[in-house]
Tab-separated table of C-alpha atoms in Angstrom:
chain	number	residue	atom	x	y	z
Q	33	UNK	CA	-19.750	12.563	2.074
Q	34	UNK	CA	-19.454	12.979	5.657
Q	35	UNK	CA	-20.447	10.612	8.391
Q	36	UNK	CA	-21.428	12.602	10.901
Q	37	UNK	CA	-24.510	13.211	13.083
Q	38	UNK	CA	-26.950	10.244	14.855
Q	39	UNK	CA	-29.947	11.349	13.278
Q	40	UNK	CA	-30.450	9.680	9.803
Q	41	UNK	CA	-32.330	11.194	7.075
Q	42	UNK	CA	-35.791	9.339	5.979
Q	43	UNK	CA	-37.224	8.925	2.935
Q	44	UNK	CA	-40.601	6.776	3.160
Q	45	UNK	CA	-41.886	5.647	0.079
Q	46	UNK	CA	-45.215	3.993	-1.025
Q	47	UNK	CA	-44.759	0.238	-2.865
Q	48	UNK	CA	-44.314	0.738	-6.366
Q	49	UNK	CA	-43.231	4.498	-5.818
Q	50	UNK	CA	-40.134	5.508	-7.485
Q	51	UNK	CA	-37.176	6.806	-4.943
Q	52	UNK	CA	-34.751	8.769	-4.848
Q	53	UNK	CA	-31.903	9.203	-2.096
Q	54	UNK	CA	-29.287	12.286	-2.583
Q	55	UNK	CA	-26.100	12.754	-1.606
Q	56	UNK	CA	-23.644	15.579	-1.474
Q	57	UNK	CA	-20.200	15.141	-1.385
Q	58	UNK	CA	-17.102	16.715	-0.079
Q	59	UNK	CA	-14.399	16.058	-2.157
Q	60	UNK	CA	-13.925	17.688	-5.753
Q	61	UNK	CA	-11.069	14.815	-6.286
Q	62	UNK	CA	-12.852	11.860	-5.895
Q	63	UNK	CA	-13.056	9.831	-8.887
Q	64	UNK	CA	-15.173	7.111	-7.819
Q	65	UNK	CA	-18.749	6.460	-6.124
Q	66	UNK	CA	-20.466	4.022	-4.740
Q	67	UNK	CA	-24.210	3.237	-3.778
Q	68	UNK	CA	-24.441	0.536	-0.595
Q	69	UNK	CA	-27.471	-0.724	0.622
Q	70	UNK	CA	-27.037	-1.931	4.713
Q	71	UNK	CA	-29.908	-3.897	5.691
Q	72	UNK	CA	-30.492	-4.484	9.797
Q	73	UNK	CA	-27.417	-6.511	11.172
Q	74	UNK	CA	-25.715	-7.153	7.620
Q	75	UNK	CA	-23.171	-5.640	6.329
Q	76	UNK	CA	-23.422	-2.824	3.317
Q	77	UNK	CA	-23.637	-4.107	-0.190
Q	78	UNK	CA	-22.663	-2.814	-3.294
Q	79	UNK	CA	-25.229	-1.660	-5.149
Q	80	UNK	CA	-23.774	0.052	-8.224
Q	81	UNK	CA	-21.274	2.755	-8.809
Q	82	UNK	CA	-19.895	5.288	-11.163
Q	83	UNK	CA	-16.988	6.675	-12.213
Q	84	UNK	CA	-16.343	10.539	-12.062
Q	85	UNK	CA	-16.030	11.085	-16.335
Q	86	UNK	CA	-19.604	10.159	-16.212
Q	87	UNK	CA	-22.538	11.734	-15.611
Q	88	UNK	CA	-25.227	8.780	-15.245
Q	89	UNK	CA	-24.932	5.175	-15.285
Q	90	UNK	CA	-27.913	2.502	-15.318
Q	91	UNK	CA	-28.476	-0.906	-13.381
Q	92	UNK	CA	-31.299	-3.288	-13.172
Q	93	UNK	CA	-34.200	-0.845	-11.355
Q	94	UNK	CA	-31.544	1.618	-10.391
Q	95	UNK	CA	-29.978	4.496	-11.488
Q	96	UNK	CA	-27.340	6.643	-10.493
Q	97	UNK	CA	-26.972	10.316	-11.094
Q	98	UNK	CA	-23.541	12.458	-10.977
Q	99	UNK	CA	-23.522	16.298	-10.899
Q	100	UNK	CA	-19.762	17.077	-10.424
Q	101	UNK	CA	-20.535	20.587	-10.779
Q	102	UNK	CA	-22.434	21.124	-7.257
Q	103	UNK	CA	-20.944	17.777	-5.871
Q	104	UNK	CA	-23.855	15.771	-5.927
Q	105	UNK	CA	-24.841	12.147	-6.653
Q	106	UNK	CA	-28.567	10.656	-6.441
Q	107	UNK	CA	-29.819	7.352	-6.380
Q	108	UNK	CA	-32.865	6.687	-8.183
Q	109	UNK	CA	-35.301	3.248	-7.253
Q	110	UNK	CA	-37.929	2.467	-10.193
Q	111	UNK	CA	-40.704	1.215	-8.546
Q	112	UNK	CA	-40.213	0.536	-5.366
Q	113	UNK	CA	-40.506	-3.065	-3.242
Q	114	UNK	CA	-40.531	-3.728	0.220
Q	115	UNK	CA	-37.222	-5.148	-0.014
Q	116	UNK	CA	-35.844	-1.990	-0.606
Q	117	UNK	CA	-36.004	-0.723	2.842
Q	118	UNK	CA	-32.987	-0.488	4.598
Q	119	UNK	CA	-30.175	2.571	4.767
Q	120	UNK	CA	-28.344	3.638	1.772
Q	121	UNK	CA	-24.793	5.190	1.563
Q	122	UNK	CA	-23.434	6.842	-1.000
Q	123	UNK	CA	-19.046	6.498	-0.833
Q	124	UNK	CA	-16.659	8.453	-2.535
Q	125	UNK	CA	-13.246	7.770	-3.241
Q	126	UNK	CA	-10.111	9.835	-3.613
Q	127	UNK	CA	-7.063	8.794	-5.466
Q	128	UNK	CA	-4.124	10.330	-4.068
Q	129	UNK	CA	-2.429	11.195	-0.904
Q	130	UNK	CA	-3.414	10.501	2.468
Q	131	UNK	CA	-6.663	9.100	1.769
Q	132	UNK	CA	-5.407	6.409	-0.761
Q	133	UNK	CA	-7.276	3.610	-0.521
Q	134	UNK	CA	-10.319	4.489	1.913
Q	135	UNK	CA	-13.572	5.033	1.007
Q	136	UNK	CA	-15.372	7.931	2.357
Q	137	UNK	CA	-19.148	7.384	3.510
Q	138	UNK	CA	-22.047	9.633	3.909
Q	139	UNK	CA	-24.296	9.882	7.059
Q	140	UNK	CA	-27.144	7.464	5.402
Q	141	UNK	CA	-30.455	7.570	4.724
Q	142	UNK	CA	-33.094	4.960	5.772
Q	143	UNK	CA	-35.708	4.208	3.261
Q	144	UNK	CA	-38.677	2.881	4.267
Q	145	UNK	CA	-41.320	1.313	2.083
Q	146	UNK	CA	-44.707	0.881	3.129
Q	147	UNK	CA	-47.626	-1.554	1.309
Y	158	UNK	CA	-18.429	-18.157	-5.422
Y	159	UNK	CA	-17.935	-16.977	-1.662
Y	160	UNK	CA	-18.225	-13.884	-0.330
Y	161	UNK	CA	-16.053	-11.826	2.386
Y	162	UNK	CA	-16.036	-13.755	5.419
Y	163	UNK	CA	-15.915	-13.048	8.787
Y	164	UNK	CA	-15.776	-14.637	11.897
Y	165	UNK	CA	-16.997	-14.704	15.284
Y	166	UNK	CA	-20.270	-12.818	13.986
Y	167	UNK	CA	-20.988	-11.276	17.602
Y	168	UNK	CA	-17.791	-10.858	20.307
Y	169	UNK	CA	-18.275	-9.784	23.963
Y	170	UNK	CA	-15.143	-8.592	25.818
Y	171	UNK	CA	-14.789	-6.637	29.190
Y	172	UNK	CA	-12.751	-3.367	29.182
Y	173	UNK	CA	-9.084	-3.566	28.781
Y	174	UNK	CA	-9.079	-7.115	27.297
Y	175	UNK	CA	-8.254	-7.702	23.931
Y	176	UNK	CA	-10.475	-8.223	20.807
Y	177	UNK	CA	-9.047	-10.318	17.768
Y	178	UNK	CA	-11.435	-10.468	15.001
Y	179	UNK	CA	-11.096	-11.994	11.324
Y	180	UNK	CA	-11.601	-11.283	7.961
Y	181	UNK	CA	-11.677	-13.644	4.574
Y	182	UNK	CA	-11.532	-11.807	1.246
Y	183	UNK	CA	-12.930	-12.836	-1.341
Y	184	UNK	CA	-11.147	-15.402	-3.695
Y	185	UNK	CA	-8.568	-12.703	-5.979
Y	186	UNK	CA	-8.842	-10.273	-4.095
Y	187	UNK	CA	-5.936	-8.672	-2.747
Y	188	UNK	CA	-7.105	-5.707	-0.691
Y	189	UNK	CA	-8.459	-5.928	2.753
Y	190	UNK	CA	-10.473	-2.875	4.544
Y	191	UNK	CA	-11.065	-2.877	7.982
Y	192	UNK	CA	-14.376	-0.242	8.997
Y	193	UNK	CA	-15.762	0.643	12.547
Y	194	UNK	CA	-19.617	1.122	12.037
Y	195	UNK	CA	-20.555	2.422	16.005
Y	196	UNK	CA	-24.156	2.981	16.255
Y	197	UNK	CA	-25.455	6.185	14.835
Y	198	UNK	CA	-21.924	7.537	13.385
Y	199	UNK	CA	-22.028	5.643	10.108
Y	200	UNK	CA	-18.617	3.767	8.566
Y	201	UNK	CA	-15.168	5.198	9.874
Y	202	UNK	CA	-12.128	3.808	8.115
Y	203	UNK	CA	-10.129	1.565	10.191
Y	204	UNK	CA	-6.987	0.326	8.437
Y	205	UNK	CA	-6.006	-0.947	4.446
Y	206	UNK	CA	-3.918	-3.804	3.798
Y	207	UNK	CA	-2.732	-5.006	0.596
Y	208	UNK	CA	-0.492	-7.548	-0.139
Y	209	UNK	CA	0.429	-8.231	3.474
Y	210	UNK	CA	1.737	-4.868	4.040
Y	211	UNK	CA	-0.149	-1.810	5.903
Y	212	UNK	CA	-0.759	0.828	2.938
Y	213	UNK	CA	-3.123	3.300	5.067
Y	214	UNK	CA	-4.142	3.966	8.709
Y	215	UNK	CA	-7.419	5.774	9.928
Y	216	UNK	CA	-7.910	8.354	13.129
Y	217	UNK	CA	-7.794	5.646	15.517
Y	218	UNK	CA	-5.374	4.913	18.021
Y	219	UNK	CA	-2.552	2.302	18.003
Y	220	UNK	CA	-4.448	0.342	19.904
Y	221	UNK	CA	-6.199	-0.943	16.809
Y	222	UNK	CA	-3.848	-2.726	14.852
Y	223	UNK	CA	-3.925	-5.492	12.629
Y	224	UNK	CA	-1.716	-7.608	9.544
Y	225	UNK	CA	-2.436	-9.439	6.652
Y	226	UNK	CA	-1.512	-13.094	5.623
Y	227	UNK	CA	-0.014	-14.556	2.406
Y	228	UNK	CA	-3.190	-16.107	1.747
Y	229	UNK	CA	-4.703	-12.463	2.210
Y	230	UNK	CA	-7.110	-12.923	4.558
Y	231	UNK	CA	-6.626	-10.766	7.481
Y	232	UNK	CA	-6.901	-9.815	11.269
Y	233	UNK	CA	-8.037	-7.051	13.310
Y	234	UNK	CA	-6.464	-6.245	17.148
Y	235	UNK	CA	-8.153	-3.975	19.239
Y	236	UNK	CA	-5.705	-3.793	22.777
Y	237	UNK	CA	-7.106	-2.537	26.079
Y	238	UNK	CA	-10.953	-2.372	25.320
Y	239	UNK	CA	-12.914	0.639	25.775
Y	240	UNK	CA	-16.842	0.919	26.230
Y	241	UNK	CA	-16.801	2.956	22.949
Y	242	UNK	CA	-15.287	0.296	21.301
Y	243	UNK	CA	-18.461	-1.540	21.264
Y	244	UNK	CA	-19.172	-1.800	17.393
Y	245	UNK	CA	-20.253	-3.399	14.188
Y	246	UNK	CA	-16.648	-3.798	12.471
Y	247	UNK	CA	-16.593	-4.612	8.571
Y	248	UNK	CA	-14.303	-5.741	6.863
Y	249	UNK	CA	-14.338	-5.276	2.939
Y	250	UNK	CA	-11.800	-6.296	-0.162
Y	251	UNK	CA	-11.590	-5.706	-3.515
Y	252	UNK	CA	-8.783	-6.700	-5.839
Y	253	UNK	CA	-5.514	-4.695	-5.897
Y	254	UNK	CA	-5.809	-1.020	-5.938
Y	255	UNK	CA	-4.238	0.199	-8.492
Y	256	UNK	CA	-3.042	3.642	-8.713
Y	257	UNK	CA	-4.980	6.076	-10.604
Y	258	UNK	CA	-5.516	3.895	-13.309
Y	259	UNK	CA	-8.352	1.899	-12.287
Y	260	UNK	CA	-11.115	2.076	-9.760
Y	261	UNK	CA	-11.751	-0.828	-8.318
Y	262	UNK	CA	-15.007	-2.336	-6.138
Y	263	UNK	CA	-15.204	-2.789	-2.115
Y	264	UNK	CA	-17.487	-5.807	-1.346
Y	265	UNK	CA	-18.263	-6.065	2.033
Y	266	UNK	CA	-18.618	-9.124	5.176
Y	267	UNK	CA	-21.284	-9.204	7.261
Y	268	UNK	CA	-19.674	-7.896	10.126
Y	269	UNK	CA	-17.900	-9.202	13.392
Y	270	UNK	CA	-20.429	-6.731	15.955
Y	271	UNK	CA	-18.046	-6.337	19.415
Y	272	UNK	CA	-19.464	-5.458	22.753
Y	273	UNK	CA	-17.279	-4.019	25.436
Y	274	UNK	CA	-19.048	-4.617	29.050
């Protein structure tokens, strides 16, 4: 993932609405991912993640998708709360070289749930 | 149990002083993360320390610098303050990164958000 641009994505979302936030990224060596929810003037927090020899993993109301193939990773929301709004990043991880040790974040998107 | 800590949680410095902030990983954890989150350009990696030693460096000048303490919590410099210095910096740890053989979570603080007038 990149973070670039000041212009997030939105996704808005009706209450109760399933959601889904994608995520391409840039790196065909990264072996890790991560899902982080940032609400308004917190800091991001760890959502769930996966691992790159799989190809879905579950958590409590949210899913995450892997498609190493077109370097892609989704993050699904079963029904949808209020609390849920706020701007999710997906973060990739390399293991080697240089970039030991960082994580790499995508732009964002802000998801916004509405009664 | 506690989370990552840090501390002051808002900082207001005029250009070309200096900024110290601080960071308290969670208990175990190893691994300290420094991030610059300026408004609009989403998380740029800052610095990683683990086990008191420097083990990665972002794109940032050496005006940001920073160490590590045996009881692993850590501190971030920022030297001769710039207006786009003004930022929400996170700080994150995770236990020790282990290479190739184990990926390992980043849990992150609130945030220590700077303002350079």
């Amino acid at each position: 993932g990149e973070s670039v641009g000041l212009h997030l994505p939105t996704l808005s979302v009706q209450e109760g609405d399933n959601s889904i936030i994608n995520c391409a990224y840039s790196n065909s060596a990264s072996d890790y991912f991560i899902w982080y929810k940032q609400e308004s003037g917190k800091g991001p927090q760890f959502i769930i993640d996966i691992r790159s020899n799989m190809d879905k993993r579950q958590g409590q109301r949210v899913t995450v998708l892997l498609n190493k193939t077109v370097k892609h990773l989704s993050l699904q929301i079963a029904a949808t709360q209020p609390g849920d709004s706020a701007v999710y990043f997906c973060a990739e991880k390399v293991p080697r070289g240089s970039t030991l040790g960082r994580l790499y974040f995508g732009r964002g998107t802000q998801l916004t749930v509405w009664p | 149990e506690a989370g990552v800590t840090q501390s002051p949680t808002h900082l207001i410095k005029t250009r070309g002083q200096q900024a110290t902030l601080r960071c308290s990983p969670i208990s175990g954890h190893t691994s300290v993360y420094w991030y610059q989150q300026a408004l609009g350009l989403g998380l740029q990696f800052l610095l990683w320390y683990d086990e008191g030693e420097e083990r990665n460096r972002g794109n940032f000048p050496p005006r940001f610098s920073g160490r590590q303490f045996p009881n692993y919590s850590s501190e971030l410099n920022v030297n001769a303050l710039e207006l786009e210095d003004s930022a929400l910096y996170l700080c994150a740890s995770s236990t020790r990164y282990i290479l190739q053989h184990m990926n390992t979570e980043a849990f992150f603080g609130q945030g220590t958000r700077l303002t350079v007038v």
